[in-house]
Amino acid sequence: MTQQFKHGLLLAVFTYAVWGLFPLYFKLLAGMPADEIVVHRIIWSAFFTVVLLLAVQRLKGVRHSLCDIRLLGRLALSAMLLLANWLIFIYATLADDVLQLSLGYYINPLFNMLFGFILFKERTHRMGIIAIGLVFTGLAIQFAQVDKFPILAVLVALVFSLYGVVRKGLKVDALTGLFIETLILLIPGLIYLFCFTSQQSITAIEHSYYWLIVLVLAGPITSIPLITFSAAVTRIPYYLMGFCQYITPTMMFAFAIFLYHETWNRLDIVTFMFVWAGIICMVIGTWQANKKPINLAGK
């Protein structure tokens, strides 16, 4: 096990643990529209990342990256996927659908594994195929609830997996990449802030240090795990990123059931049972695969 592999694994565990705490943070912003929260995430993330770039004297790298048209195009795509993920996540949290977010991040490793196998030629294992079948069976059960199919769960899983795919193929460091992503979103975000933000939100921010402080914290809270995610995804195989991701939905599931007391019916329980069975298969398969020498470069 190389030093790079160890660092990547630690970064992945830290990243997903922080993301698991996100519902607690966004619940603090209940009462503010999801789109306005996203705008503040963009603005304060851009501010926080530029401060970091100045601190580590990496602005030259940003200028070099801004001159690469192909790289900018890829980062624009990842920025759009990031924006979609933020909107879905915040909307679901404020709508008391943390359970759906939990389901989404449970099934996300399936997309990671499929994309890793198809796009990056990473090896998979038989237990992984069984896991895919189990999870899709669990999702199929949800079709029985026509009015409650977990569309948010499927969307958040697909969108974030595609974001990881795009970022994995980019030759840009994590901090620079995130700054350019937020920079791409910054001008539309500022236009939205000044032209479409409700007067009620503006008044609340102007007269309450609470709202201002919580919104400013969106900068480091958003940026730090994204930086560590981008750093981790270039150091370890993509399937292993999916394995570490189980930390996030497990924390969210616990919050949804025990803290927010969200309701779930028998079909929801059955679906989660299939998903958890799939996870067990993934864990067993990954453990068996790692008993043998693996190609840490993912080639």
CSV table of C-alpha atoms in Angstrom, one decimal:
chain,number,residue,atom,x,y,z
A,1,MET,CA,0.0,0.0,0.0
A,2,THR,CA,1.6,3.2,-1.2
A,3,GLN,CA,1.8,6.5,0.8
A,4,GLN,CA,-0.4,8.1,-1.9
A,5,PHE,CA,-3.0,5.4,-1.4
A,6,LYS,CA,-3.1,5.9,2.4
A,7,HIS,CA,-3.4,9.7,2.0
A,8,GLY,CA,-6.2,9.2,-0.5
A,9,LEU,CA,-8.1,6.9,1.8
A,10,LEU,CA,-7.9,9.2,4.7
A,11,LEU,CA,-9.0,12.1,2.6
A,12,ALA,CA,-12.0,10.1,1.4
A,13,VAL,CA,-13.1,9.1,4.9
A,14,PHE,CA,-12.8,12.7,6.1
A,15,THR,CA,-14.7,14.0,3.1
A,16,TYR,CA,-17.7,11.7,3.5
A,17,ALA,CA,-17.9,12.2,7.2
A,18,VAL,CA,-18.2,16.0,6.7
A,19,TRP,CA,-20.8,15.5,4.1
A,20,GLY,CA,-22.7,13.3,6.5
A,21,LEU,CA,-23.1,16.3,8.8
A,22,PHE,CA,-24.5,18.6,6.0
A,23,PRO,CA,-28.1,18.1,6.9
A,24,LEU,CA,-27.4,19.6,10.4
A,25,TYR,CA,-25.9,22.7,8.8
A,26,PHE,CA,-28.6,23.3,6.2
A,27,LYS,CA,-31.4,22.8,8.8
A,28,LEU,CA,-30.0,26.0,10.4
A,29,LEU,CA,-31.0,27.8,7.2
A,30,ALA,CA,-34.6,26.6,7.3
A,31,GLY,CA,-36.9,29.5,6.2
A,32,MET,CA,-34.6,30.7,3.4
A,33,PRO,CA,-35.3,29.5,-0.2
A,34,ALA,CA,-33.1,26.8,-1.5
A,35,ASP,CA,-32.0,28.8,-4.5
A,36,GLU,CA,-30.9,31.7,-2.4
A,37,ILE,CA,-28.8,29.4,-0.2
A,38,VAL,CA,-27.1,28.0,-3.3
A,39,VAL,CA,-26.2,31.5,-4.4
A,40,HIS,CA,-24.6,32.2,-1.1
A,41,ARG,CA,-22.7,28.9,-1.3
A,42,ILE,CA,-21.3,30.0,-4.7
A,43,ILE,CA,-20.3,33.4,-3.5
A,44,TRP,CA,-18.7,32.4,-0.2
A,45,SER,CA,-17.0,29.4,-1.7
A,46,ALA,CA,-15.4,31.5,-4.3
A,47,PHE,CA,-14.3,34.0,-1.6
A,48,PHE,CA,-12.9,31.2,0.6
A,49,THR,CA,-11.0,29.5,-2.2
A,50,VAL,CA,-9.4,32.7,-3.5
A,51,VAL,CA,-8.2,33.4,0.1
A,52,LEU,CA,-6.7,29.9,0.2
A,53,LEU,CA,-5.0,30.4,-3.2
A,54,LEU,CA,-3.5,33.6,-2.0
A,55,ALA,CA,-2.3,32.0,1.2
A,56,VAL,CA,-0.5,29.2,-0.7
A,57,GLN,CA,0.6,31.4,-3.5
A,58,ARG,CA,-1.0,29.4,-6.3
A,59,LEU,CA,-2.7,32.1,-8.4
A,60,LYS,CA,-0.2,31.5,-11.2
A,61,GLY,CA,-1.6,28.0,-11.6
A,62,VAL,CA,-5.1,29.5,-11.9
A,63,ARG,CA,-4.0,31.9,-14.7
A,64,HIS,CA,-2.4,28.9,-16.5
A,65,SER,CA,-5.6,26.9,-16.2
A,66,LEU,CA,-7.8,29.8,-17.4
A,67,CYS,CA,-5.8,29.8,-20.6
A,68,ASP,CA,-6.6,26.2,-21.4
A,69,ILE,CA,-9.9,26.3,-23.3
A,70,ARG,CA,-10.5,22.5,-23.2
A,71,LEU,CA,-9.9,22.5,-19.4
A,72,LEU,CA,-12.3,25.4,-19.0
A,73,GLY,CA,-15.0,23.6,-20.9
A,74,ARG,CA,-14.7,20.5,-18.7
A,75,LEU,CA,-14.7,22.6,-15.6
A,76,ALA,CA,-17.8,24.4,-16.8
A,77,LEU,CA,-19.5,21.0,-17.1
A,78,SER,CA,-18.4,20.0,-13.6
A,79,ALA,CA,-19.6,23.3,-12.3
A,80,MET,CA,-23.1,22.7,-13.7
A,81,LEU,CA,-23.2,19.3,-12.2
A,82,LEU,CA,-22.0,20.7,-8.8
A,83,LEU,CA,-24.7,23.4,-9.0
A,84,ALA,CA,-27.4,20.7,-9.7
A,85,ASN,CA,-26.1,18.6,-6.8
A,86,TRP,CA,-26.3,21.6,-4.4
A,87,LEU,CA,-29.8,22.5,-5.5
A,88,ILE,CA,-31.1,18.9,-5.1
A,89,PHE,CA,-29.4,18.5,-1.7
A,90,ILE,CA,-30.6,21.7,-0.2
A,91,TYR,CA,-34.1,21.3,-1.5
A,92,ALA,CA,-34.4,17.8,-0.1
A,93,THR,CA,-33.0,18.9,3.3
A,94,LEU,CA,-35.4,21.8,3.7
A,95,ALA,CA,-38.3,19.7,2.5
A,96,ASP,CA,-37.6,17.2,5.3
A,97,ASP,CA,-36.5,14.5,2.8
A,98,VAL,CA,-33.2,13.6,4.4
A,99,LEU,CA,-34.2,10.0,4.1
A,100,GLN,CA,-34.2,10.3,0.3
A,101,LEU,CA,-30.8,11.9,0.4
A,102,SER,CA,-29.6,8.9,2.5
A,103,LEU,CA,-31.0,6.5,-0.1
A,104,GLY,CA,-29.4,8.5,-2.9
A,105,TYR,CA,-26.0,8.4,-1.4
A,106,TYR,CA,-26.4,4.7,-0.7
A,107,ILE,CA,-27.0,3.9,-4.3
A,108,ASN,CA,-24.4,6.4,-5.6
A,109,PRO,CA,-21.6,3.8,-5.3
A,110,LEU,CA,-23.4,1.7,-7.9
A,111,PHE,CA,-23.0,4.5,-10.4
A,112,ASN,CA,-19.4,4.9,-9.3
A,113,MET,CA,-18.7,1.3,-9.9
A,114,LEU,CA,-20.4,1.2,-13.3
A,115,PHE,CA,-18.7,4.3,-14.5
A,116,GLY,CA,-15.4,3.1,-13.1
A,117,PHE,CA,-15.7,-0.2,-15.0
A,118,ILE,CA,-17.0,1.4,-18.2
A,119,LEU,CA,-14.9,4.6,-18.4
A,120,PHE,CA,-11.8,3.9,-16.4
A,121,LYS,CA,-11.5,0.1,-17.0
A,122,GLU,CA,-11.4,-0.5,-13.3
A,123,ARG,CA,-11.9,-4.1,-12.2
A,124,THR,CA,-15.1,-5.2,-10.5
A,125,HIS,CA,-16.1,-8.4,-8.8
A,126,ARG,CA,-19.0,-10.9,-8.9
A,127,MET,CA,-20.3,-9.6,-5.5
A,128,GLY,CA,-20.4,-6.2,-7.0
A,129,ILE,CA,-22.7,-7.4,-9.8
A,130,ILE,CA,-24.9,-9.1,-7.2
A,131,ALA,CA,-25.0,-5.8,-5.3
A,132,ILE,CA,-26.2,-3.9,-8.4
A,133,GLY,CA,-29.0,-6.4,-8.8
A,134,LEU,CA,-30.1,-6.1,-5.2
A,135,VAL,CA,-30.2,-2.4,-5.2
A,136,PHE,CA,-32.0,-2.1,-8.5
A,137,THR,CA,-34.5,-4.6,-7.1
A,138,GLY,CA,-35.0,-2.4,-4.1
A,139,LEU,CA,-35.6,0.6,-6.4
A,140,ALA,CA,-38.0,-1.4,-8.5
A,141,ILE,CA,-40.1,-2.0,-5.4
A,142,GLN,CA,-40.4,1.8,-5.1
A,143,PHE,CA,-42.3,1.9,-8.4
A,144,ALA,CA,-45.2,0.4,-6.4
A,145,GLN,CA,-45.4,3.9,-4.8
A,146,VAL,CA,-46.2,5.8,-8.0
A,147,ASP,CA,-46.7,9.0,-6.1
A,148,LYS,CA,-43.6,8.6,-4.0
A,149,PHE,CA,-40.9,7.2,-6.3
A,150,PRO,CA,-37.5,8.5,-4.9
A,151,ILE,CA,-36.7,10.7,-7.8
A,152,LEU,CA,-34.5,13.0,-5.6
A,153,ALA,CA,-32.5,10.0,-4.5
A,154,VAL,CA,-31.9,8.8,-8.1
A,155,LEU,CA,-31.0,12.3,-9.2
A,156,VAL,CA,-28.5,13.1,-6.4
A,157,ALA,CA,-26.8,9.7,-7.0
A,158,LEU,CA,-26.5,10.2,-10.7
A,159,VAL,CA,-25.5,13.8,-10.7
A,160,PHE,CA,-22.8,13.5,-8.1
A,161,SER,CA,-21.3,10.4,-9.7
A,162,LEU,CA,-21.1,12.2,-13.0
A,163,TYR,CA,-19.3,15.1,-11.2
A,164,GLY,CA,-16.8,12.7,-9.9
A,165,VAL,CA,-16.2,11.2,-13.3
A,166,VAL,CA,-15.6,14.7,-14.8
A,167,ARG,CA,-13.2,15.8,-12.0
A,168,LYS,CA,-11.3,12.5,-12.1
A,169,GLY,CA,-10.2,13.1,-15.7
A,170,LEU,CA,-9.1,16.7,-15.2
A,171,LYS,CA,-5.4,17.6,-14.9
A,172,VAL,CA,-5.9,20.3,-12.4
A,173,ASP,CA,-5.3,20.4,-8.6
A,174,ALA,CA,-8.3,20.3,-6.3
A,175,LEU,CA,-8.1,23.8,-5.0
A,176,THR,CA,-7.6,25.4,-8.4
A,177,GLY,CA,-10.4,23.3,-10.0
A,178,LEU,CA,-12.9,24.3,-7.3
A,179,PHE,CA,-12.0,28.0,-7.5
A,180,ILE,CA,-12.6,28.0,-11.3
A,181,GLU,CA,-15.9,26.1,-10.9
A,182,THR,CA,-17.2,28.7,-8.4
A,183,LEU,CA,-15.8,31.5,-10.6
A,184,ILE,CA,-17.8,30.2,-13.5
A,185,LEU,CA,-20.9,30.2,-11.4
A,186,LEU,CA,-20.1,33.5,-9.6
A,187,ILE,CA,-21.4,36.0,-12.2
A,188,PRO,CA,-24.8,34.3,-12.7
A,189,GLY,CA,-24.9,33.9,-8.9
A,190,LEU,CA,-24.3,37.6,-8.2
A,191,ILE,CA,-26.9,38.6,-10.9
A,192,TYR,CA,-29.4,36.3,-9.2
A,193,LEU,CA,-28.5,37.7,-5.7
A,194,PHE,CA,-29.0,41.3,-6.7
A,195,CYS,CA,-32.0,40.9,-9.0
A,196,PHE,CA,-34.1,38.0,-7.7
A,197,THR,CA,-33.4,37.7,-3.9
A,198,SER,CA,-36.5,38.3,-1.9
A,199,GLN,CA,-36.6,41.5,0.2
A,200,GLN,CA,-37.5,39.3,3.2
A,201,SER,CA,-34.1,37.5,2.9
A,202,ILE,CA,-32.2,40.7,2.5
A,203,THR,CA,-33.8,42.2,5.5
A,204,ALA,CA,-33.2,39.1,7.6
A,205,ILE,CA,-29.4,39.2,6.7
A,206,GLU,CA,-29.1,42.9,7.3
A,207,HIS,CA,-30.7,42.7,10.8
A,208,SER,CA,-29.3,39.4,12.1
A,209,TYR,CA,-25.8,38.4,12.7
A,210,TYR,CA,-27.0,34.8,12.9
A,211,TRP,CA,-28.0,34.6,9.2
A,212,LEU,CA,-24.9,36.3,8.1
A,213,ILE,CA,-22.5,34.1,10.1
A,214,VAL,CA,-24.3,30.9,9.0
A,215,LEU,CA,-24.3,31.9,5.3
A,216,VAL,CA,-20.6,33.0,5.4
A,217,LEU,CA,-19.7,29.6,6.9
A,218,ALA,CA,-21.1,28.0,3.7
A,219,GLY,CA,-17.7,29.0,2.2
A,220,PRO,CA,-15.4,26.7,4.2
A,221,ILE,CA,-18.1,24.1,4.8
A,222,THR,CA,-18.7,23.7,1.1
A,223,SER,CA,-15.1,24.1,-0.1
A,224,ILE,CA,-13.0,22.0,2.3
A,225,PRO,CA,-14.7,18.6,1.6
A,226,LEU,CA,-14.9,19.3,-2.2
A,227,ILE,CA,-11.2,20.0,-2.2
A,228,THR,CA,-10.4,16.8,-0.2
A,229,PHE,CA,-12.8,14.9,-2.5
A,230,SER,CA,-11.0,16.0,-5.6
A,231,ALA,CA,-7.7,15.2,-4.0
A,232,ALA,CA,-8.9,11.8,-2.9
A,233,VAL,CA,-10.4,10.8,-6.2
A,234,THR,CA,-7.1,11.1,-8.0
A,235,ARG,CA,-5.2,9.0,-5.5
A,236,ILE,CA,-7.4,5.9,-5.0
A,237,PRO,CA,-9.5,3.7,-7.4
A,238,TYR,CA,-12.9,5.0,-8.2
A,239,TYR,CA,-14.7,1.9,-6.8
A,240,LEU,CA,-13.0,2.6,-3.4
A,241,MET,CA,-14.4,6.1,-3.3
A,242,GLY,CA,-17.8,4.5,-3.6
A,243,PHE,CA,-17.0,2.2,-0.8
A,244,CYS,CA,-16.0,5.1,1.5
A,245,GLN,CA,-19.2,6.9,0.6
A,246,TYR,CA,-21.3,4.6,2.8
A,247,ILE,CA,-20.2,6.8,5.7
A,248,THR,CA,-22.3,9.7,4.4
A,249,PRO,CA,-25.7,8.0,3.9
A,250,THR,CA,-25.4,6.1,7.2
A,251,MET,CA,-25.0,9.3,9.1
A,252,MET,CA,-27.9,10.9,7.1
A,253,PHE,CA,-30.1,7.9,7.7
A,254,ALA,CA,-29.5,8.1,11.4
A,255,PHE,CA,-30.3,11.9,11.4
A,256,ALA,CA,-33.5,11.3,9.4
A,257,ILE,CA,-34.9,8.6,11.6
A,258,PHE,CA,-33.7,9.4,15.1
A,259,LEU,CA,-33.3,13.2,15.0
A,260,TYR,CA,-35.8,14.5,12.4
A,261,HIS,CA,-38.3,11.6,12.9
A,262,GLU,CA,-39.1,11.3,9.2
A,263,THR,CA,-41.7,8.7,8.4
A,264,TRP,CA,-41.2,5.7,6.3
A,265,ASN,CA,-43.5,2.9,5.3
A,266,ARG,CA,-43.1,-0.9,4.8
A,267,LEU,CA,-42.0,-0.5,1.1
A,268,ASP,CA,-39.3,2.0,2.2
A,269,ILE,CA,-38.1,-0.5,4.8
A,270,VAL,CA,-38.0,-3.3,2.1
A,271,THR,CA,-36.1,-1.0,-0.3
A,272,PHE,CA,-33.5,-0.1,2.4
A,273,MET,CA,-33.1,-3.8,3.2
A,274,PHE,CA,-32.3,-4.6,-0.4
A,275,VAL,CA,-29.9,-1.6,-0.5
A,276,TRP,CA,-28.1,-2.7,2.7
A,277,ALA,CA,-27.9,-6.3,1.4
A,278,GLY,CA,-26.2,-4.9,-1.7
A,279,ILE,CA,-23.8,-2.9,0.5
A,280,ILE,CA,-22.9,-6.1,2.4
A,281,CYS,CA,-22.1,-7.8,-0.9
A,282,MET,CA,-20.0,-4.8,-2.0
A,283,VAL,CA,-18.1,-4.9,1.3
A,284,ILE,CA,-17.5,-8.7,1.0
A,285,GLY,CA,-16.4,-8.4,-2.6
A,286,THR,CA,-14.1,-5.5,-2.0
A,287,TRP,CA,-12.5,-7.2,1.0
A,288,GLN,CA,-11.9,-10.4,-1.0
A,289,ALA,CA,-10.5,-8.4,-3.9
A,290,ASN,CA,-8.1,-6.5,-1.7
A,291,LYS,CA,-6.7,-9.8,-0.3
A,292,LYS,CA,-5.0,-10.0,-3.6
A,293,PRO,CA,-2.5,-7.5,-5.1
A,294,ILE,CA,-4.4,-4.7,-6.7
A,295,ASN,CA,-3.3,-2.0,-9.2
A,296,LEU,CA,-3.3,1.1,-7.1
A,297,ALA,CA,-2.9,3.3,-10.3
A,298,GLY,CA,-6.3,2.1,-11.6
A,299,LYS,CA,-4.7,1.2,-14.9
